[in-house]
Amino acid sequence: AAGAERIDFVFKVVLIGDAAVGKSQILARFSRNEFSIDSKATIGVEFQTRTVVIDHKSVKAQIWDTAGQERYRAVTSAYYRGAVGAMLVYDITKRQSFDHIPRWLEELRGHADKNIVIMLIGNKSDLEEHRAVPVEDAREFAQREGLFFLETSALQATNVESAFITVLTEIFNIV
Ligand code: GDP
C-alpha cells in the first residue's frame, strides 16, 4: 500500500569538517537534490534521511550535519554515537580545511566505532580555477589512512550520489 515503506536497515552517517566546506549543501543535494547559494548555518545538530535500495534491501541513511557547531568545537560524542559511516569534508579551494583533516580524523577515531566507514571528500570541485589542494595530496592521504576518497561538487551534483552510495554499500557489506 502507498506509504507502507519497508526498511531493512538504518545506517547513521555523520558529516564532519571545517565550517563552510559545504557539508549542509552536500546533505541537501543527497537527501533532497537541492542546493542553495546562501545557506545559513543553524546551530544545533540536524539530520536528514534518504532511503536507497542496495542489493534488493531498503537502506535508510540517517545523515547528521553538525549545523554550525564545528565553529564552537561543540561536536560531542553524542554526535558520533552509533555512526557507521562518516563523510570527512574539506574544500578544495581552502588549504586550511584540508590541513585540518588529520585533526577531524583523530577526533572521529577517538569517538566513533572502530569499524566506521570513512569517505574523504574534497568538495567544490566546480571551482577548479581556485584549487588549493592537489588531488594527488588528498588521494595519497586517503590511501595511507585507509579512507575512500572522492572530489564532489554539491553545486553541480557531481559525485555526491557516488560518495554516499559507496559508503552505504561498504557498510551494507560489513554488517
Ligand atoms: P558547511 O558550513 O560545511 O555546512 O557549508 P555550507 O553547506 O553552508 O556551504 C558553505 C558555502 O559554500 C555556501 O555559500 C555554499 O553555497 C557554498 N558551497 C557548498 N558546496 C559548494 C560547491 O560544491 N561548490 C561551490 N561553488 N560552492 C559550494
mmCIF file of N, CA, C and O in Angstrom, residues 2-54:
data_model
loop_
_atom_site.group_PDB
_atom_site.id
_atom_site.type_symbol
_atom_site.label_atom_id
_atom_site.label_comp_id
_atom_site.label_asym_id
_atom_site.label_seq_id
_atom_site.Cartn_x
_atom_site.Cartn_y
_atom_site.Cartn_z
ATOM 1 N N ALA A 2 0.340 2.345 -0.516
ATOM 2 C CA ALA A 2 1.099 3.598 -0.554
ATOM 3 C C ALA A 2 1.488 4.013 0.862
ATOM 4 O O ALA A 2 0.668 3.954 1.771
ATOM 5 N N GLY A 3 2.728 4.387 1.035
ATOM 6 C CA GLY A 3 3.195 4.849 2.342
ATOM 7 C C GLY A 3 3.700 3.726 3.232
ATOM 8 O O GLY A 3 4.324 3.986 4.243
ATOM 9 N N ALA A 4 3.410 2.511 2.871
ATOM 10 C CA ALA A 4 3.895 1.390 3.686
ATOM 11 C C ALA A 4 5.313 1.046 3.248
ATOM 12 O O ALA A 4 5.534 0.140 2.452
ATOM 13 N N GLU A 5 6.246 1.802 3.797
ATOM 14 C CA GLU A 5 7.629 1.666 3.393
ATOM 15 C C GLU A 5 8.327 0.643 4.285
ATOM 16 O O GLU A 5 8.305 0.773 5.491
ATOM 17 N N ARG A 6 8.891 -0.337 3.679
ATOM 18 C CA ARG A 6 9.605 -1.330 4.473
ATOM 19 C C ARG A 6 11.085 -0.957 4.513
ATOM 20 O O ARG A 6 11.708 -0.755 3.478
ATOM 21 N N ILE A 7 11.615 -0.861 5.726
ATOM 22 C CA ILE A 7 13.024 -0.513 5.885
ATOM 23 C C ILE A 7 13.764 -1.719 6.449
ATOM 24 O O ILE A 7 13.384 -2.267 7.475
ATOM 25 N N ASP A 8 14.810 -2.131 5.744
ATOM 26 C CA ASP A 8 15.584 -3.285 6.227
ATOM 27 C C ASP A 8 16.722 -2.866 7.143
ATOM 28 O O ASP A 8 17.051 -3.569 8.090
ATOM 29 N N PHE A 9 17.331 -1.721 6.829
ATOM 30 C CA PHE A 9 18.466 -1.245 7.625
ATOM 31 C C PHE A 9 18.399 0.268 7.795
ATOM 32 O O PHE A 9 17.943 0.964 6.885
ATOM 33 N N VAL A 10 18.877 0.766 8.936
ATOM 34 C CA VAL A 10 19.059 2.204 9.127
ATOM 35 C C VAL A 10 20.534 2.419 9.453
ATOM 36 O O VAL A 10 21.056 1.821 10.392
ATOM 37 N N PHE A 11 21.185 3.219 8.655
ATOM 38 C CA PHE A 11 22.612 3.496 8.875
ATOM 39 C C PHE A 11 22.796 4.973 9.212
ATOM 40 O O PHE A 11 22.399 5.848 8.438
ATOM 41 N N LYS A 12 23.427 5.227 10.329
ATOM 42 C CA LYS A 12 23.752 6.613 10.693
ATOM 43 C C LYS A 12 25.101 7.003 10.088
ATOM 44 O O LYS A 12 26.097 6.304 10.282
ATOM 45 N N VAL A 13 25.084 8.119 9.381
ATOM 46 C CA VAL A 13 26.307 8.633 8.745
ATOM 47 C C VAL A 13 26.498 10.072 9.224
ATOM 48 O O VAL A 13 25.538 10.852 9.222
ATOM 49 N N VAL A 14 27.698 10.424 9.657
ATOM 50 C CA VAL A 14 27.939 11.790 10.125
ATOM 51 C C VAL A 14 28.801 12.565 9.136
ATOM 52 O O VAL A 14 29.690 12.017 8.493
ATOM 53 N N LEU A 15 28.499 13.852 9.024
ATOM 54 C CA LEU A 15 29.296 14.767 8.205
ATOM 55 C C LEU A 15 30.188 15.560 9.142
ATOM 56 O O LEU A 15 29.698 16.148 10.112
ATOM 57 N N ILE A 16 31.488 15.577 8.873
ATOM 58 C CA ILE A 16 32.386 16.402 9.681
ATOM 59 C C ILE A 16 33.377 17.146 8.779
ATOM 60 O O ILE A 16 33.583 16.791 7.616
ATOM 61 N N GLY A 17 33.988 18.161 9.355
ATOM 62 C CA GLY A 17 34.909 19.001 8.601
ATOM 63 C C GLY A 17 34.680 20.445 9.006
ATOM 64 O O GLY A 17 33.694 20.761 9.677
ATOM 65 N N ASP A 18 35.610 21.299 8.586
ATOM 66 C CA ASP A 18 35.539 22.722 8.946
ATOM 67 C C ASP A 18 34.216 23.368 8.487
ATOM 68 O O ASP A 18 33.559 22.873 7.573
ATOM 69 N N ALA A 19 33.918 24.494 9.093
ATOM 70 C CA ALA A 19 32.761 25.294 8.678
ATOM 71 C C ALA A 19 32.958 25.767 7.233
ATOM 72 O O ALA A 19 34.088 26.028 6.808
ATOM 73 N N ALA A 20 31.875 25.825 6.508
ATOM 74 C CA ALA A 20 31.814 26.400 5.154
ATOM 75 C C ALA A 20 32.436 25.558 4.041
ATOM 76 O O ALA A 20 32.614 26.034 2.922
ATOM 77 N N VAL A 21 32.775 24.299 4.355
ATOM 78 C CA VAL A 21 33.313 23.434 3.296
ATOM 79 C C VAL A 21 32.206 22.891 2.392
ATOM 80 O O VAL A 21 32.485 22.383 1.304
ATOM 81 N N GLY A 22 30.958 22.999 2.869
ATOM 82 C CA GLY A 22 29.821 22.573 2.047
ATOM 83 C C GLY A 22 29.051 21.368 2.590
ATOM 84 O O GLY A 22 28.271 20.748 1.851
ATOM 85 N N LYS A 23 29.216 21.069 3.867
ATOM 86 C CA LYS A 23 28.553 19.894 4.446
ATOM 87 C C LYS A 23 27.030 19.967 4.305
ATOM 88 O O LYS A 23 26.403 18.993 3.895
ATOM 89 N N SER A 24 26.445 21.114 4.643
ATOM 90 C CA SER A 24 24.979 21.242 4.569
ATOM 91 C C SER A 24 24.478 21.084 3.137
ATOM 92 O O SER A 24 23.419 20.497 2.909
ATOM 93 N N GLN A 25 25.252 21.620 2.201
ATOM 94 C CA GLN A 25 24.824 21.535 0.795
ATOM 95 C C GLN A 25 25.009 20.135 0.230
ATOM 96 O O GLN A 25 24.246 19.703 -0.638
ATOM 97 N N ILE A 26 26.020 19.425 0.705
ATOM 98 C CA ILE A 26 26.192 18.018 0.305
ATOM 99 C C ILE A 26 24.990 17.219 0.802
ATOM 100 O O ILE A 26 24.411 16.412 0.070
ATOM 101 N N LEU A 27 24.594 17.506 2.038
ATOM 102 C CA LEU A 27 23.437 16.809 2.615
ATOM 103 C C LEU A 27 22.154 17.165 1.874
ATOM 104 O O LEU A 27 21.345 16.292 1.559
ATOM 105 N N ALA A 28 21.985 18.453 1.566
ATOM 106 C CA ALA A 28 20.787 18.895 0.834
ATOM 107 C C ALA A 28 20.738 18.241 -0.548
ATOM 108 O O ALA A 28 19.671 17.825 -1.018
ATOM 109 N N ARG A 29 21.899 18.141 -1.167
ATOM 110 C CA ARG A 29 21.969 17.536 -2.506
ATOM 111 C C ARG A 29 21.600 16.061 -2.440
ATOM 112 O O ARG A 29 20.801 15.565 -3.238
ATOM 113 N N PHE A 30 22.150 15.352 -1.481
ATOM 114 C CA PHE A 30 21.881 13.912 -1.414
ATOM 115 C C PHE A 30 20.456 13.616 -0.944
ATOM 116 O O PHE A 30 19.788 12.743 -1.483
ATOM 117 N N SER A 31 19.980 14.352 0.062
ATOM 118 C CA SER A 31 18.678 13.998 0.641
ATOM 119 C C SER A 31 17.500 14.565 -0.136
ATOM 120 O O SER A 31 16.442 13.955 -0.193
ATOM 121 N N ARG A 32 17.662 15.747 -0.734
ATOM 122 C CA ARG A 32 16.519 16.389 -1.400
ATOM 123 C C ARG A 32 16.811 16.821 -2.830
ATOM 124 O O ARG A 32 15.974 17.434 -3.475
ATOM 125 N N ASN A 33 18.037 16.544 -3.290
ATOM 126 C CA ASN A 33 18.504 17.010 -4.598
ATOM 127 C C ASN A 33 18.345 18.522 -4.754
ATOM 128 O O ASN A 33 17.884 19.021 -5.782
ATOM 129 N N GLU A 34 18.742 19.237 -3.703
ATOM 130 C CA GLU A 34 18.657 20.699 -3.699
ATOM 131 C C GLU A 34 20.034 21.303 -3.458
ATOM 132 O O GLU A 34 20.923 20.661 -2.922
ATOM 133 N N PHE A 35 20.146 22.582 -3.805
ATOM 134 C CA PHE A 35 21.349 23.357 -3.481
ATOM 135 C C PHE A 35 20.907 24.791 -3.302
ATOM 136 O O PHE A 35 20.107 25.296 -4.079
ATOM 137 N N SER A 36 21.379 25.474 -2.244
ATOM 138 C CA SER A 36 21.081 26.901 -2.138
ATOM 139 C C SER A 36 22.370 27.679 -1.923
ATOM 140 O O SER A 36 23.225 27.290 -1.132
ATOM 141 N N ILE A 37 22.526 28.734 -2.676
ATOM 142 C CA ILE A 37 23.747 29.529 -2.695
ATOM 143 C C ILE A 37 24.038 30.147 -1.330
ATOM 144 O O ILE A 37 25.161 30.136 -0.859
ATOM 145 N N ASP A 38 22.992 30.707 -0.712
ATOM 146 C CA ASP A 38 23.220 31.436 0.543
ATOM 147 C C ASP A 38 22.666 30.653 1.738
ATOM 148 O O ASP A 38 21.795 31.106 2.444
ATOM 149 N N SER A 39 23.212 29.442 1.913
ATOM 150 C CA SER A 39 22.754 28.624 3.040
ATOM 151 C C SER A 39 23.250 29.243 4.336
ATOM 152 O O SER A 39 24.397 29.634 4.461
ATOM 153 N N LYS A 40 22.352 29.370 5.272
ATOM 154 C CA LYS A 40 22.692 29.922 6.587
ATOM 155 C C LYS A 40 22.885 28.774 7.568
ATOM 156 O O LYS A 40 22.032 27.910 7.683
ATOM 157 N N ALA A 41 24.021 28.803 8.252
ATOM 158 C CA ALA A 41 24.260 27.761 9.243
ATOM 159 C C ALA A 41 23.334 27.967 10.430
ATOM 160 O O ALA A 41 23.193 29.077 10.931
ATOM 161 N N THR A 42 22.680 26.913 10.825
ATOM 162 C CA THR A 42 21.851 26.979 12.023
ATOM 163 C C THR A 42 22.585 26.224 13.121
ATOM 164 O O THR A 42 23.357 25.321 12.847
ATOM 165 N N ILE A 43 22.351 26.611 14.334
ATOM 166 C CA ILE A 43 23.029 25.959 15.452
ATOM 167 C C ILE A 43 22.188 24.788 15.945
ATOM 168 O O ILE A 43 20.986 24.908 16.125
ATOM 169 N N GLY A 44 22.852 23.687 16.166
ATOM 170 C CA GLY A 44 22.140 22.506 16.636
ATOM 171 C C GLY A 44 22.266 21.381 15.643
ATOM 172 O O GLY A 44 22.283 21.608 14.445
ATOM 173 N N VAL A 45 22.375 20.185 16.145
ATOM 174 C CA VAL A 45 22.544 19.028 15.270
ATOM 175 C C VAL A 45 21.251 18.728 14.527
ATOM 176 O O VAL A 45 20.169 18.811 15.060
ATOM 177 N N GLU A 46 21.409 18.427 13.243
ATOM 178 C CA GLU A 46 20.262 18.105 12.413
ATOM 179 C C GLU A 46 20.579 16.868 11.600
ATOM 180 O O GLU A 46 21.728 16.637 11.275
ATOM 181 N N PHE A 47 19.556 16.128 11.278
ATOM 182 C CA PHE A 47 19.795 15.056 10.316
ATOM 183 C C PHE A 47 18.689 14.990 9.276
ATOM 184 O O PHE A 47 17.589 15.497 9.478
ATOM 185 N N GLN A 48 19.040 14.414 8.152
ATOM 186 C CA GLN A 48 18.100 14.195 7.054
ATOM 187 C C GLN A 48 18.190 12.722 6.706
ATOM 188 O O GLN A 48 19.212 12.089 6.962
ATOM 189 N N THR A 49 17.133 12.209 6.124
ATOM 190 C CA THR A 49 17.197 10.811 5.720
ATOM 191 C C THR A 49 16.897 10.659 4.238
ATOM 192 O O THR A 49 16.248 11.516 3.620
ATOM 193 N N ARG A 50 17.424 9.583 3.687
ATOM 194 C CA ARG A 50 17.040 9.181 2.339
ATOM 195 C C ARG A 50 17.158 7.662 2.268
ATOM 196 O O ARG A 50 18.123 7.096 2.776
ATOM 197 N N THR A 51 16.177 7.061 1.676
ATOM 198 C CA THR A 51 16.189 5.601 1.573
ATOM 199 C C THR A 51 16.637 5.197 0.180
ATOM 200 O O THR A 51 16.145 5.732 -0.821
ATOM 201 N N VAL A 52 17.612 4.305 0.135
ATOM 202 C CA VAL A 52 18.111 3.801 -1.146
ATOM 203 C C VAL A 52 18.005 2.275 -1.125
ATOM 204 O O VAL A 52 17.889 1.668 -0.060
ATOM 205 N N VAL A 53 18.032 1.699 -2.301
ATOM 206 C CA VAL A 53 17.971 0.242 -2.385
ATOM 207 C C VAL A 53 19.362 -0.286 -2.719
ATOM 208 O O VAL A 53 19.997 0.165 -3.666
ATOM 209 N N ILE A 54 19.836 -1.188 -1.861
ATOM 210 C CA ILE A 54 21.136 -1.821 -2.103
ATOM 211 C C ILE A 54 20.916 -3.331 -2.050
ATOM 212 O O ILE A 54 20.415 -3.853 -1.052
#
